[in-house]
């Protein structure tokens, strides 16, 4: 090929809607010398058989942002690139059969309103007026989304492709990538049968082939892409005269229906219907030795299997009896990739420099526009406009073996429209990573939750407590756990509690120049040898990338401790920032941690260790506990006198038993959340995210603008300090009723949205519902009265002083 490009800034592998959207958005940002490789024709994978629905609804802030952007892009794209498309914004109605579903809809409405999406809650009667063929007698409520609709997936992809080509980007069809090679400077060569392409960055956008493409990156630090493939069916009916008549009379299509409690969508297709179920008795493919993924499945489908969706078809016909007058004209049964949580992978490829992922999209058409924007921002700017942790590939670590992916994919598909209640834990693929005292925790009544694959006790049940999955199906605070959480918090307040906390991410950072390199990375100062403190890393906008506990064991020796879910995120951050002379050792899986905290914690530990328990807050020491080697760090996320006990896994059972025998009461993650929120302690990727700057987050004391090191974001923080922040972190006491404020609840003042909550919980020591959040800077003043919207109802809230609600002077912590 004479015009074969041997060089490019970016090579994208995969020509579905997401890959092409990524190419288009890179070109829009000025990176026009990029190349997309497709093994067949564009749209040959999941894109070609996709139904093409384009919703904005989500209870994830990041996903809603991405889908909202898609609808805005698609509405203008035909004119923008001069390519006609069939895009119908018909609106949609979501049906609620229960009060809990209405609450979920109210929450989504509030989030949508904040993002400029004019969702509305309707009565069943209003829905019947808008959709006369709909049976509404058994409904509790309806959500109307005016921006919902459908688009032709092939036209959308070709429009994006035309736009990218017109700006100078190249698309090579029938050119599969056969391999990759990384050079010492981090650049790449991508191999094809037609020639090699040298590039700076590579993107895996290979859809349901993403795992196969991901294997190419394993020699350079990669891992197996966490995914599986589901068989998804939808059926098309024959034409229906009544639908045709309604369309002519009203000048447009019927709204799309989503009966989420039964689990299907029903959409007008020409003058008939498209019915797409997500059935519980679902089927995965390419999961066994006798069902291997073929080398090429382009433009192919499986045989239909209507028996497994028969119940849903029957229910849909009862919901819209008009369907019963028409036969089935065709059935589409094709592959759709699923990540273990049903959300795509967009962002840096874990462990691999200058490689990115934009793959495993279950709803690629709806999310494709936003995904291209996000991916282009990652590559060109090094960060994204919105915090996208919800889809960041680094959210998964080494527990996502294929069994896990298969089980979770089946579970997510079979519960596609399920409500994600705050106290509910999904049961599939559990016990992937166990603490060395897991059996003892369970014996004590631990009701477990999964945190980055690690099993931790959420609360401790007593005999007779209801620990069924059904008991957790509530948005409310109350449940069988509530009294136990109260008791656990009171034990920490009045005596001593012990929490087993496996999975703390730990990195030993050492070697010549380690201290100086860290000073150039973090926004604040480093502790002295023998002490520890919190350090923060910002991006070049001054926004919060991560928080770490920095434990200094020598002049150039540190233990950096971060959240369990941050393991691969912070590992890659440290590797990218620190020079080769500095060693970074990930010791997460070899050690366990106990939090031993409460006014009697010193008394309990004194009988088990010779350590100096009079040493001050934020100190640490190597010692023995119950005769076993351990490391004591005097700090407590619960906000009481306490220590973290770190020890190798093999030593922890003896230590844990001894602490229990000495009188400590076990407590769980729910109690810890209550305790930390009373102290105003922030949680990573809730209260601390790249949606906020360090100054907005109230972290001024962790920023040293006078230090000589030019840490990332320093100039931006200096500028923001001069200009003043627009938002400010605040603690609110909320008259909350039965439920505490969930993440991203709207904060109101005089009928105007003035901020959002970042977390909320009941504080058992202060006896109040607490919300942490961001509000307009002029309102972050003590005693300011605001309102917090919780599941559609506004509740009075009062801004508190910028101090912990519990023990504001930290007297108990320093005792």
mmCIF file of N, CA and C in Angstrom, residues 756-799:
data_model
loop_
_atom_site.group_PDB
_atom_site.id
_atom_site.type_symbol
_atom_site.label_atom_id
_atom_site.label_comp_id
_atom_site.label_asym_id
_atom_site.label_seq_id
_atom_site.Cartn_x
_atom_site.Cartn_y
_atom_site.Cartn_z
ATOM 1 N N UNK A 756 -23.544 19.685 45.865
ATOM 2 C CA UNK A 756 -23.875 18.266 45.862
ATOM 3 C C UNK A 756 -23.203 17.581 47.045
ATOM 4 N N UNK A 757 -23.868 16.552 47.557
ATOM 5 C CA UNK A 757 -23.262 15.762 48.623
ATOM 6 C C UNK A 757 -22.248 14.795 48.014
ATOM 7 N N UNK A 758 -21.237 14.471 48.787
ATOM 8 C CA UNK A 758 -20.254 13.472 48.356
ATOM 9 C C UNK A 758 -20.347 12.200 49.176
ATOM 10 N N UNK A 759 -20.918 12.284 50.372
ATOM 11 C CA UNK A 759 -21.225 11.085 51.153
ATOM 12 C C UNK A 759 -22.161 11.473 52.281
ATOM 13 N N UNK A 760 -22.843 10.479 52.818
ATOM 14 C CA UNK A 760 -23.771 10.732 53.914
ATOM 15 C C UNK A 760 -23.951 9.490 54.767
ATOM 16 N N UNK A 761 -24.182 9.684 56.051
ATOM 17 C CA UNK A 761 -24.399 8.558 56.968
ATOM 18 C C UNK A 761 -24.941 9.095 58.282
ATOM 19 N N UNK A 762 -25.473 8.179 59.082
ATOM 20 C CA UNK A 762 -25.921 8.544 60.422
ATOM 21 C C UNK A 762 -24.730 8.490 61.372
ATOM 22 N N UNK A 763 -24.553 9.565 62.152
ATOM 23 C CA UNK A 763 -23.496 9.594 63.157
ATOM 24 C C UNK A 763 -24.039 9.168 64.504
ATOM 25 N N UNK A 764 -23.625 7.996 64.959
ATOM 26 C CA UNK A 764 -24.195 7.464 66.203
ATOM 27 C C UNK A 764 -23.633 8.152 67.439
ATOM 28 N N UNK A 765 -22.438 8.730 67.370
ATOM 29 C CA UNK A 765 -21.902 9.444 68.539
ATOM 30 C C UNK A 765 -22.539 10.821 68.685
ATOM 31 N N UNK A 766 -22.929 11.438 67.561
ATOM 32 C CA UNK A 766 -23.539 12.779 67.640
ATOM 33 C C UNK A 766 -25.047 12.730 67.483
ATOM 34 N N UNK A 767 -25.586 11.570 67.128
ATOM 35 C CA UNK A 767 -27.033 11.402 67.034
ATOM 36 C C UNK A 767 -27.682 12.224 65.946
ATOM 37 N N UNK A 768 -27.082 12.220 64.759
ATOM 38 C CA UNK A 768 -27.629 13.034 63.665
ATOM 39 C C UNK A 768 -27.223 12.451 62.324
ATOM 40 N N UNK A 769 -28.002 12.816 61.290
ATOM 41 C CA UNK A 769 -27.641 12.454 59.921
ATOM 42 C C UNK A 769 -26.671 13.502 59.394
ATOM 43 N N UNK A 770 -25.560 13.047 58.854
ATOM 44 C CA UNK A 770 -24.479 13.929 58.423
ATOM 45 C C UNK A 770 -24.279 13.755 56.931
ATOM 46 N N UNK A 771 -24.049 14.855 56.244
ATOM 47 C CA UNK A 771 -23.651 14.797 54.838
ATOM 48 C C UNK A 771 -22.386 15.626 54.664
ATOM 49 N N UNK A 772 -21.430 15.075 53.925
ATOM 50 C CA UNK A 772 -20.283 15.839 53.469
ATOM 51 C C UNK A 772 -20.580 16.239 52.027
ATOM 52 N N UNK A 773 -20.118 17.409 51.632
ATOM 53 C CA UNK A 773 -20.423 17.821 50.275
ATOM 54 C C UNK A 773 -19.691 19.074 49.860
ATOM 55 N N UNK A 774 -19.978 19.487 48.636
ATOM 56 C CA UNK A 774 -19.424 20.702 48.057
ATOM 57 C C UNK A 774 -20.569 21.689 47.836
ATOM 58 N N UNK A 775 -20.397 22.907 48.340
ATOM 59 C CA UNK A 775 -21.418 23.933 48.141
ATOM 60 C C UNK A 775 -20.762 25.198 47.598
ATOM 61 N N UNK A 776 -21.579 26.058 47.039
ATOM 62 C CA UNK A 776 -21.095 27.350 46.547
ATOM 63 C C UNK A 776 -20.327 28.043 47.666
ATOM 64 N N UNK A 777 -19.165 28.585 47.346
ATOM 65 C CA UNK A 777 -18.224 29.045 48.368
ATOM 66 C C UNK A 777 -18.851 30.037 49.348
ATOM 67 N N UNK A 778 -19.715 30.916 48.865
ATOM 68 C CA UNK A 778 -20.296 31.928 49.754
ATOM 69 C C UNK A 778 -21.294 31.333 50.735
ATOM 70 N N UNK A 779 -21.692 30.074 50.499
ATOM 71 C CA UNK A 779 -22.656 29.417 51.394
ATOM 72 C C UNK A 779 -21.986 28.455 52.379
ATOM 73 N N UNK A 780 -20.686 28.249 52.229
ATOM 74 C CA UNK A 780 -19.962 27.324 53.115
ATOM 75 C C UNK A 780 -19.598 28.035 54.414
ATOM 76 N N UNK A 781 -20.612 28.593 55.039
ATOM 77 C CA UNK A 781 -20.457 29.401 56.242
ATOM 78 C C UNK A 781 -21.290 28.776 57.351
ATOM 79 N N UNK A 782 -20.725 28.602 58.557
ATOM 80 C CA UNK A 782 -21.490 27.964 59.641
ATOM 81 C C UNK A 782 -22.863 28.598 59.845
ATOM 82 N N UNK A 783 -23.842 27.730 60.089
ATOM 83 C CA UNK A 783 -25.235 28.086 60.369
ATOM 84 C C UNK A 783 -26.033 28.466 59.131
ATOM 85 N N UNK A 784 -25.418 28.408 57.951
ATOM 86 C CA UNK A 784 -26.185 28.636 56.729
ATOM 87 C C UNK A 784 -27.207 27.514 56.560
ATOM 88 N N UNK A 785 -28.456 27.878 56.296
ATOM 89 C CA UNK A 785 -29.503 26.875 56.100
ATOM 90 C C UNK A 785 -29.643 26.552 54.614
ATOM 91 N N UNK A 786 -29.583 25.274 54.317
ATOM 92 C CA UNK A 786 -29.710 24.775 52.951
ATOM 93 C C UNK A 786 -30.741 23.652 52.953
ATOM 94 N N UNK A 787 -30.929 23.022 51.790
ATOM 95 C CA UNK A 787 -31.779 21.839 51.692
ATOM 96 C C UNK A 787 -31.024 20.766 50.915
ATOM 97 N N UNK A 788 -31.131 19.536 51.380
ATOM 98 C CA UNK A 788 -30.543 18.398 50.681
ATOM 99 C C UNK A 788 -31.673 17.536 50.137
ATOM 100 N N UNK A 789 -31.630 17.267 48.835
ATOM 101 C CA UNK A 789 -32.674 16.465 48.202
ATOM 102 C C UNK A 789 -32.330 14.988 48.321
ATOM 103 N N UNK A 790 -33.163 14.243 49.029
ATOM 104 C CA UNK A 790 -32.933 12.813 49.245
ATOM 105 C C UNK A 790 -34.120 12.053 48.671
ATOM 106 N N UNK A 791 -33.895 11.341 47.579
ATOM 107 C CA UNK A 791 -34.939 10.556 46.915
ATOM 108 C C UNK A 791 -36.186 11.395 46.636
ATOM 109 N N UNK A 792 -35.951 12.605 46.127
ATOM 110 C CA UNK A 792 -37.044 13.439 45.669
ATOM 111 C C UNK A 792 -37.630 14.381 46.691
ATOM 112 N N UNK A 793 -37.225 14.274 47.950
ATOM 113 C CA UNK A 793 -37.742 15.146 49.003
ATOM 114 C C UNK A 793 -36.618 16.022 49.539
ATOM 115 N N UNK A 794 -36.899 17.310 49.667
ATOM 116 C CA UNK A 794 -35.890 18.241 50.188
ATOM 117 C C UNK A 794 -35.959 18.288 51.711
ATOM 118 N N UNK A 795 -34.773 18.174 52.332
ATOM 119 C CA UNK A 795 -34.674 18.153 53.786
ATOM 120 C C UNK A 795 -33.787 19.305 54.264
ATOM 121 N N UNK A 796 -34.229 19.947 55.338
ATOM 122 C CA UNK A 796 -33.451 21.059 55.903
ATOM 123 C C UNK A 796 -32.057 20.566 56.313
ATOM 124 N N UNK A 797 -31.058 21.392 56.009
ATOM 125 C CA UNK A 797 -29.677 21.066 56.361
ATOM 126 C C UNK A 797 -28.980 22.340 56.817
ATOM 127 N N UNK A 798 -28.067 22.198 57.754
ATOM 128 C CA UNK A 798 -27.362 23.352 58.304
ATOM 129 C C UNK A 798 -25.860 23.121 58.184
ATOM 130 N N UNK A 799 -25.161 24.102 57.625
ATOM 131 C CA UNK A 799 -23.706 24.033 57.493
ATOM 132 C C UNK A 799 -23.079 24.151 58.881
#
